[in-house]
């Protein structure tokens, strides 16, 4: 099924019927190849164009992308608070950055594979769920070692949410309109970084833990609206 510019699905054409021979006997059905089916889907998307359905999907994907940007940019604001609370040196802070990068490498492969096997929707929601839950745990980490572990895990989710959100939106768009819409989607990354800065200005003087907690919550909005997230 393909979701078009109007609400609700549009069914693909039914499979071809049994074709009879001249003598009245039934012949084998014509086999529709995967490539042929994909071509029909692409043609349907092209004919429907982009409309309210795609705009709603763009807003949903923007929540995931903005939440991703907020978590990634939050680290630059909390380094001083983390080092002061646990008395960590520069070498240990470097370890934190290294484990974060390792998590992104692992997450890119994991969620890319998951999106191919189980679908874009499942992959995106799993990545956002991981980001939100572990982001909250990061805010209450009791030790620096546990904090490093949580940031490693959260980066697995962060590296999955961003590319899957772009893929999900693109597969509902006509080919000619994908560059423009994905450019609009990427603006939400900048919005997320701006919100991170404003949140730091408001909360860092209170506690870096309160700041991390506030940063983790926006991604949860997409989970609350997950029933509106379609599968391609």
PDB file of C-alpha atoms in Angstrom:
ATOM      1  CA  UNK A   1       0.000   0.000   0.000  1.00  0.00           C
ATOM      2  CA  UNK A   2       1.112   3.530  -0.712  1.00  0.00           C
ATOM      3  CA  UNK A   3       0.079   6.557   1.306  1.00  0.00           C
ATOM      4  CA  UNK A   4      -0.641   9.486  -0.949  1.00  0.00           C
ATOM      5  CA  UNK A   5      -1.268  13.165  -0.596  1.00  0.00           C
ATOM      6  CA  UNK A   6      -4.673  12.475   0.900  1.00  0.00           C
ATOM      7  CA  UNK A   7      -5.415  10.716   4.139  1.00  0.00           C
ATOM      8  CA  UNK A   8      -5.624   6.948   3.978  1.00  0.00           C
ATOM      9  CA  UNK A   9      -3.915   4.287   1.917  1.00  0.00           C
ATOM     10  CA  UNK A  10      -4.305   3.612  -1.762  1.00  0.00           C
ATOM     11  CA  UNK A  11      -4.281  -0.078  -2.648  1.00  0.00           C
ATOM     12  CA  UNK A  12      -1.934  -1.359  -5.315  1.00  0.00           C
ATOM     13  CA  UNK A  13      -3.478  -3.100  -8.323  1.00  0.00           C
ATOM     14  CA  UNK A  14      -4.554  -6.694  -7.581  1.00  0.00           C
ATOM     15  CA  UNK A  15      -2.407  -9.549  -8.847  1.00  0.00           C
ATOM     16  CA  UNK A  16      -3.141 -10.656 -12.414  1.00  0.00           C
ATOM     17  CA  UNK A  17      -5.924 -13.168 -12.855  1.00  0.00           C
ATOM     18  CA  UNK A  18      -5.570 -16.666 -14.255  1.00  0.00           C
ATOM     19  CA  UNK A  19      -5.410 -16.505 -18.017  1.00  0.00           C
ATOM     20  CA  UNK A  20      -7.265 -19.290 -19.874  1.00  0.00           C
ATOM     21  CA  UNK A  21      -6.106 -21.012 -23.023  1.00  0.00           C
ATOM     22  CA  UNK A  22      -8.197 -21.339 -26.181  1.00  0.00           C
ATOM     23  CA  UNK A  23      -9.327 -24.837 -25.176  1.00  0.00           C
ATOM     24  CA  UNK A  24     -10.886 -23.544 -21.965  1.00  0.00           C
ATOM     25  CA  UNK A  25      -8.230 -24.876 -19.578  1.00  0.00           C
ATOM     26  CA  UNK A  26      -6.590 -22.637 -17.037  1.00  0.00           C
ATOM     27  CA  UNK A  27      -3.069 -21.451 -17.662  1.00  0.00           C
ATOM     28  CA  UNK A  28      -0.491 -20.579 -15.010  1.00  0.00           C
ATOM     29  CA  UNK A  29      -0.827 -17.039 -13.628  1.00  0.00           C
ATOM     30  CA  UNK A  30       1.536 -14.377 -14.865  1.00  0.00           C
ATOM     31  CA  UNK A  31       4.266 -13.763 -12.286  1.00  0.00           C
ATOM     32  CA  UNK A  32       4.845 -10.176 -11.265  1.00  0.00           C
ATOM     33  CA  UNK A  33       8.497  -9.610 -10.441  1.00  0.00           C
ATOM     34  CA  UNK A  34       9.744  -7.622  -7.464  1.00  0.00           C
ATOM     35  CA  UNK A  35      11.193  -5.050  -9.835  1.00  0.00           C
ATOM     36  CA  UNK A  36       7.805  -4.707 -11.530  1.00  0.00           C
ATOM     37  CA  UNK A  37       6.040  -4.211  -8.204  1.00  0.00           C
ATOM     38  CA  UNK A  38       8.584  -1.606  -7.155  1.00  0.00           C
ATOM     39  CA  UNK A  39       8.045   0.179 -10.448  1.00  0.00           C
ATOM     40  CA  UNK A  40       4.284   0.330  -9.861  1.00  0.00           C
ATOM     41  CA  UNK A  41       4.833   1.741  -6.368  1.00  0.00           C
ATOM     42  CA  UNK A  42       7.184   4.410  -7.724  1.00  0.00           C
ATOM     43  CA  UNK A  43       4.685   5.335 -10.432  1.00  0.00           C
ATOM     44  CA  UNK A  44       1.898   5.634  -7.853  1.00  0.00           C
ATOM     45  CA  UNK A  45       4.002   7.949  -5.688  1.00  0.00           C
ATOM     46  CA  UNK A  46       4.903  10.049  -8.705  1.00  0.00           C
ATOM     47  CA  UNK A  47       1.256  10.435  -9.712  1.00  0.00           C
ATOM     48  CA  UNK A  48       0.070  11.305  -6.200  1.00  0.00           C
ATOM     49  CA  UNK A  49       2.792  13.875  -5.552  1.00  0.00           C
ATOM     50  CA  UNK A  50       3.321  15.445  -2.128  1.00  0.00           C
ATOM     51  CA  UNK A  51       0.631  16.936   0.077  1.00  0.00           C
ATOM     52  CA  UNK A  52      -0.740  17.014   3.636  1.00  0.00           C
ATOM     53  CA  UNK A  53       0.281  13.416   4.343  1.00  0.00           C
ATOM     54  CA  UNK A  54       3.920  14.118   3.521  1.00  0.00           C
ATOM     55  CA  UNK A  55       3.858  17.375   5.490  1.00  0.00           C
ATOM     56  CA  UNK A  56       2.659  15.497   8.575  1.00  0.00           C
ATOM     57  CA  UNK A  57       5.358  12.887   8.100  1.00  0.00           C
ATOM     58  CA  UNK A  58       7.942  15.642   7.715  1.00  0.00           C
ATOM     59  CA  UNK A  59       6.919  17.080  11.086  1.00  0.00           C
ATOM     60  CA  UNK A  60       7.184  13.672  12.753  1.00  0.00           C
ATOM     61  CA  UNK A  61      10.612  12.982  11.283  1.00  0.00           C
ATOM     62  CA  UNK A  62      11.697  16.480  12.307  1.00  0.00           C
ATOM     63  CA  UNK A  63      11.075  15.572  15.945  1.00  0.00           C
ATOM     64  CA  UNK A  64      13.492  12.666  15.643  1.00  0.00           C
ATOM     65  CA  UNK A  65      16.138  14.707  13.833  1.00  0.00           C
ATOM     66  CA  UNK A  66      15.883  17.631  16.272  1.00  0.00           C
ATOM     67  CA  UNK A  67      16.142  15.277  19.262  1.00  0.00           C
ATOM     68  CA  UNK A  68      19.211  13.710  17.678  1.00  0.00           C
ATOM     69  CA  UNK A  69      20.842  17.139  17.260  1.00  0.00           C
ATOM     70  CA  UNK A  70      20.064  18.113  20.847  1.00  0.00           C
ATOM     71  CA  UNK A  71      21.715  15.047  22.335  1.00  0.00           C
ATOM     72  CA  UNK A  72      24.781  15.317  20.109  1.00  0.00           C
ATOM     73  CA  UNK A  73      25.407  18.987  20.834  1.00  0.00           C
ATOM     74  CA  UNK A  74      24.632  18.751  24.564  1.00  0.00           C
ATOM     75  CA  UNK A  75      28.037  17.268  25.409  1.00  0.00           C
ATOM     76  CA  UNK A  76      29.917  20.487  24.723  1.00  0.00           C
ATOM     77  CA  UNK A  77      27.886  22.237  27.422  1.00  0.00           C
ATOM     78  CA  UNK A  78      28.237  19.682  30.221  1.00  0.00           C
ATOM     79  CA  UNK A  79      31.954  18.867  30.104  1.00  0.00           C
ATOM     80  CA  UNK A  80      32.810  21.367  32.809  1.00  0.00           C
ATOM     81  CA  UNK A  81      30.086  20.112  35.133  1.00  0.00           C
ATOM     82  CA  UNK A  82      31.037  16.464  34.582  1.00  0.00           C
ATOM     83  CA  UNK A  83      34.735  17.062  35.189  1.00  0.00           C
ATOM     84  CA  UNK A  84      34.019  19.096  38.327  1.00  0.00           C
ATOM     85  CA  UNK A  85      31.633  16.573  39.895  1.00  0.00           C
ATOM     86  CA  UNK A  86      33.780  13.483  39.344  1.00  0.00           C
ATOM     87  CA  UNK A  87      37.213  15.137  39.275  1.00  0.00           C
ATOM     88  CA  UNK A  88      38.102  13.609  35.913  1.00  0.00           C
ATOM     89  CA  UNK A  89      41.141  14.649  33.914  1.00  0.00           C
ATOM     90  CA  UNK A  90      41.529  15.402  30.235  1.00  0.00           C
ATOM     91  CA  UNK A  91      42.453  11.804  29.403  1.00  0.00           C
ATOM     92  CA  UNK A  92      39.195  10.477  30.821  1.00  0.00           C
ATOM     93  CA  UNK A  93      37.196  13.098  28.972  1.00  0.00           C
ATOM     94  CA  UNK A  94      38.896  11.899  25.805  1.00  0.00           C
ATOM     95  CA  UNK A  95      37.758   8.388  26.679  1.00  0.00           C
ATOM     96  CA  UNK A  96      34.195   9.679  26.829  1.00  0.00           C
ATOM     97  CA  UNK A  97      34.492  11.118  23.314  1.00  0.00           C
ATOM     98  CA  UNK A  98      36.065   7.914  21.995  1.00  0.00           C
ATOM     99  CA  UNK A  99      33.289   5.691  23.329  1.00  0.00           C
ATOM    100  CA  UNK A 100      30.700   8.068  21.906  1.00  0.00           C
ATOM    101  CA  UNK A 101      32.253   7.724  18.459  1.00  0.00           C
ATOM    102  CA  UNK A 102      32.404   3.957  18.812  1.00  0.00           C
ATOM    103  CA  UNK A 103      28.699   3.897  19.633  1.00  0.00           C
ATOM    104  CA  UNK A 104      27.914   5.846  16.470  1.00  0.00           C
ATOM    105  CA  UNK A 105      29.845   3.357  14.328  1.00  0.00           C
ATOM    106  CA  UNK A 106      28.000   0.432  15.877  1.00  0.00           C
ATOM    107  CA  UNK A 107      24.617   2.136  15.677  1.00  0.00           C
ATOM    108  CA  UNK A 108      24.940   3.063  12.015  1.00  0.00           C
ATOM    109  CA  UNK A 109      25.379  -0.571  11.030  1.00  0.00           C
ATOM    110  CA  UNK A 110      22.834  -1.934  13.524  1.00  0.00           C
ATOM    111  CA  UNK A 111      19.930   0.335  12.657  1.00  0.00           C
ATOM    112  CA  UNK A 112      20.722   0.319   8.952  1.00  0.00           C
ATOM    113  CA  UNK A 113      20.447  -3.446   9.002  1.00  0.00           C
ATOM    114  CA  UNK A 114      17.335  -3.347  11.181  1.00  0.00           C
ATOM    115  CA  UNK A 115      15.580  -0.900   8.847  1.00  0.00           C
ATOM    116  CA  UNK A 116      16.168  -3.243   5.906  1.00  0.00           C
ATOM    117  CA  UNK A 117      14.966  -6.324   7.770  1.00  0.00           C
ATOM    118  CA  UNK A 118      12.114  -4.964   9.891  1.00  0.00           C
ATOM    119  CA  UNK A 119      11.180  -1.694   8.231  1.00  0.00           C
ATOM    120  CA  UNK A 120      11.966   2.007   8.572  1.00  0.00           C
ATOM    121  CA  UNK A 121       9.255   2.668  11.143  1.00  0.00           C
ATOM    122  CA  UNK A 122      10.434  -0.036  13.523  1.00  0.00           C
ATOM    123  CA  UNK A 123      14.048   1.057  13.208  1.00  0.00           C
ATOM    124  CA  UNK A 124      13.261   4.735  13.803  1.00  0.00           C
ATOM    125  CA  UNK A 125      11.078   4.094  16.848  1.00  0.00           C
ATOM    126  CA  UNK A 126      13.638   1.709  18.359  1.00  0.00           C
ATOM    127  CA  UNK A 127      16.400   4.287  17.890  1.00  0.00           C
ATOM    128  CA  UNK A 128      14.318   7.078  19.433  1.00  0.00           C
ATOM    129  CA  UNK A 129      13.246   4.835  22.329  1.00  0.00           C
ATOM    130  CA  UNK A 130      16.883   4.013  23.049  1.00  0.00           C
ATOM    131  CA  UNK A 131      17.883   7.668  22.832  1.00  0.00           C
ATOM    132  CA  UNK A 132      15.142   8.834  25.200  1.00  0.00           C
ATOM    133  CA  UNK A 133      15.477   6.114  27.852  1.00  0.00           C
ATOM    134  CA  UNK A 134      19.276   6.120  28.035  1.00  0.00           C
ATOM    135  CA  UNK A 135      19.321   9.919  27.891  1.00  0.00           C
ATOM    136  CA  UNK A 136      17.305   9.967  31.097  1.00  0.00           C
ATOM    137  CA  UNK A 137      19.656   7.409  32.665  1.00  0.00           C
ATOM    138  CA  UNK A 138      22.623   9.605  31.720  1.00  0.00           C
ATOM    139  CA  UNK A 139      21.129  12.417  33.766  1.00  0.00           C
ATOM    140  CA  UNK A 140      21.151  10.266  36.914  1.00  0.00           C
ATOM    141  CA  UNK A 141      24.403   8.359  36.357  1.00  0.00           C
ATOM    142  CA  UNK A 142      26.043   7.675  39.749  1.00  0.00           C
ATOM    143  CA  UNK A 143      29.651   7.395  38.513  1.00  0.00           C
ATOM    144  CA  UNK A 144      31.748   8.619  35.632  1.00  0.00           C
ATOM    145  CA  UNK A 145      32.187   5.045  34.379  1.00  0.00           C
ATOM    146  CA  UNK A 146      28.422   4.509  34.207  1.00  0.00           C
ATOM    147  CA  UNK A 147      28.060   7.880  32.486  1.00  0.00           C
ATOM    148  CA  UNK A 148      30.542   6.814  29.791  1.00  0.00           C
ATOM    149  CA  UNK A 149      28.601   3.569  29.323  1.00  0.00           C
ATOM    150  CA  UNK A 150      25.301   5.417  28.964  1.00  0.00           C
ATOM    151  CA  UNK A 151      26.751   7.856  26.443  1.00  0.00           C
ATOM    152  CA  UNK A 152      28.151   4.945  24.454  1.00  0.00           C
ATOM    153  CA  UNK A 153      24.703   3.337  24.301  1.00  0.00           C
ATOM    154  CA  UNK A 154      22.880   6.560  23.525  1.00  0.00           C
ATOM    155  CA  UNK A 155      25.148   7.214  20.548  1.00  0.00           C
ATOM    156  CA  UNK A 156      24.115   3.847  19.137  1.00  0.00           C
ATOM    157  CA  UNK A 157      20.567   5.186  19.016  1.00  0.00           C
ATOM    158  CA  UNK A 158      21.567   8.647  17.788  1.00  0.00           C
ATOM    159  CA  UNK A 159      23.416   7.300  14.769  1.00  0.00           C
ATOM    160  CA  UNK A 160      20.349   5.256  13.836  1.00  0.00           C
ATOM    161  CA  UNK A 161      17.615   7.881  14.171  1.00  0.00           C
ATOM    162  CA  UNK A 162      19.073  10.475  11.817  1.00  0.00           C
ATOM    163  CA  UNK A 163      19.591   8.434   8.607  1.00  0.00           C
ATOM    164  CA  UNK A 164      16.446   6.346   9.081  1.00  0.00           C
ATOM    165  CA  UNK A 165      14.310   9.483   9.458  1.00  0.00           C
ATOM    166  CA  UNK A 166      15.627  10.816   6.155  1.00  0.00           C
ATOM    167  CA  UNK A 167      15.054   7.470   4.439  1.00  0.00           C
ATOM    168  CA  UNK A 168      11.519   7.162   5.799  1.00  0.00           C
ATOM    169  CA  UNK A 169      10.510  10.574   4.491  1.00  0.00           C
ATOM    170  CA  UNK A 170      12.235  10.096   1.130  1.00  0.00           C
ATOM    171  CA  UNK A 171      10.420   6.866   0.362  1.00  0.00           C
ATOM    172  CA  UNK A 172       7.059   8.645   0.558  1.00  0.00           C
ATOM    173  CA  UNK A 173       8.093  11.370  -1.883  1.00  0.00           C
ATOM    174  CA  UNK A 174       8.311  11.590  -5.669  1.00  0.00           C
ATOM    175  CA  UNK A 175      11.925  11.408  -6.803  1.00  0.00           C
ATOM    176  CA  UNK A 176      12.022  14.997  -8.082  1.00  0.00           C
ATOM    177  CA  UNK A 177      10.805  16.422  -4.770  1.00  0.00           C
ATOM    178  CA  UNK A 178      13.096  14.461  -2.450  1.00  0.00           C
ATOM    179  CA  UNK A 179      16.040  16.934  -2.480  1.00  0.00           C
ATOM    180  CA  UNK A 180      13.818  19.859  -1.485  1.00  0.00           C
ATOM    181  CA  UNK A 181      11.964  18.018   1.275  1.00  0.00           C
ATOM    182  CA  UNK A 182      15.071  16.427   2.769  1.00  0.00           C
ATOM    183  CA  UNK A 183      16.703  19.871   2.818  1.00  0.00           C
ATOM    184  CA  UNK A 184      13.732  21.125   4.816  1.00  0.00           C
ATOM    185  CA  UNK A 185      14.100  18.136   7.139  1.00  0.00           C
ATOM    186  CA  UNK A 186      17.748  18.932   7.784  1.00  0.00           C
ATOM    187  CA  UNK A 187      16.793  22.399   9.034  1.00  0.00           C
ATOM    188  CA  UNK A 188      15.319  20.675  12.093  1.00  0.00           C
ATOM    189  CA  UNK A 189      18.865  19.619  13.007  1.00  0.00           C
ATOM    190  CA  UNK A 190      19.807  23.292  13.262  1.00  0.00           C
ATOM    191  CA  UNK A 191      16.644  24.009  15.236  1.00  0.00           C
ATOM    192  CA  UNK A 192      17.609  21.238  17.651  1.00  0.00           C
ATOM    193  CA  UNK A 193      21.044  22.770  18.204  1.00  0.00           C
ATOM    194  CA  UNK A 194      19.467  26.171  18.816  1.00  0.00           C
ATOM    195  CA  UNK A 195      17.066  24.718  21.390  1.00  0.00           C
ATOM    196  CA  UNK A 196      20.028  23.005  23.066  1.00  0.00           C
ATOM    197  CA  UNK A 197      21.807  26.336  23.437  1.00  0.00           C
ATOM    198  CA  UNK A 198      18.733  28.033  24.863  1.00  0.00           C
ATOM    199  CA  UNK A 199      18.168  25.171  27.287  1.00  0.00           C
ATOM    200  CA  UNK A 200      21.801  25.388  28.426  1.00  0.00           C
ATOM    201  CA  UNK A 201      21.379  29.096  29.062  1.00  0.00           C
ATOM    202  CA  UNK A 202      18.322  28.383  31.222  1.00  0.00           C
ATOM    203  CA  UNK A 203      19.361  25.256  33.136  1.00  0.00           C
ATOM    204  CA  UNK A 204      23.135  24.840  33.294  1.00  0.00           C
ATOM    205  CA  UNK A 205      23.383  27.200  36.272  1.00  0.00           C
ATOM    206  CA  UNK A 206      20.913  24.947  38.078  1.00  0.00           C
ATOM    207  CA  UNK A 207      22.527  21.583  37.312  1.00  0.00           C
ATOM    208  CA  UNK A 208      24.022  19.795  34.347  1.00  0.00           C
ATOM    209  CA  UNK A 209      21.876  16.809  35.311  1.00  0.00           C
ATOM    210  CA  UNK A 210      18.667  18.836  34.996  1.00  0.00           C
ATOM    211  CA  UNK A 211      19.944  20.064  31.664  1.00  0.00           C
ATOM    212  CA  UNK A 212      20.546  16.518  30.364  1.00  0.00           C
ATOM    213  CA  UNK A 213      17.117  15.437  31.551  1.00  0.00           C
ATOM    214  CA  UNK A 214      15.460  18.303  29.699  1.00  0.00           C
ATOM    215  CA  UNK A 215      17.428  17.477  26.545  1.00  0.00           C
ATOM    216  CA  UNK A 216      16.283  13.844  26.627  1.00  0.00           C
ATOM    217  CA  UNK A 217      12.563  14.546  26.797  1.00  0.00           C
ATOM    218  CA  UNK A 218      11.815  16.101  23.363  1.00  0.00           C
ATOM    219  CA  UNK A 219      12.655  12.840  21.572  1.00  0.00           C
ATOM    220  CA  UNK A 220       9.905  11.239  23.620  1.00  0.00           C
ATOM    221  CA  UNK A 221       7.326  13.346  21.759  1.00  0.00           C
ATOM    222  CA  UNK A 222       7.825  11.161  18.706  1.00  0.00           C
ATOM    223  CA  UNK A 223       7.086   8.073  20.807  1.00  0.00           C
ATOM    224  CA  UNK A 224       3.818   9.616  21.964  1.00  0.00           C
ATOM    225  CA  UNK A 225       2.876  10.205  18.328  1.00  0.00           C
ATOM    226  CA  UNK A 226       4.129   6.868  17.031  1.00  0.00           C
ATOM    227  CA  UNK A 227       0.688   5.767  15.832  1.00  0.00           C
ATOM    228  CA  UNK A 228       0.970   8.426  13.124  1.00  0.00           C
ATOM    229  CA  UNK A 229       4.357   7.170  11.898  1.00  0.00           C
ATOM    230  CA  UNK A 230       3.782   4.983   8.816  1.00  0.00           C
ATOM    231  CA  UNK A 231       5.796   2.177   7.290  1.00  0.00           C
ATOM    232  CA  UNK A 232       7.085   2.528   3.747  1.00  0.00           C
TER     233      UNK A 232
END
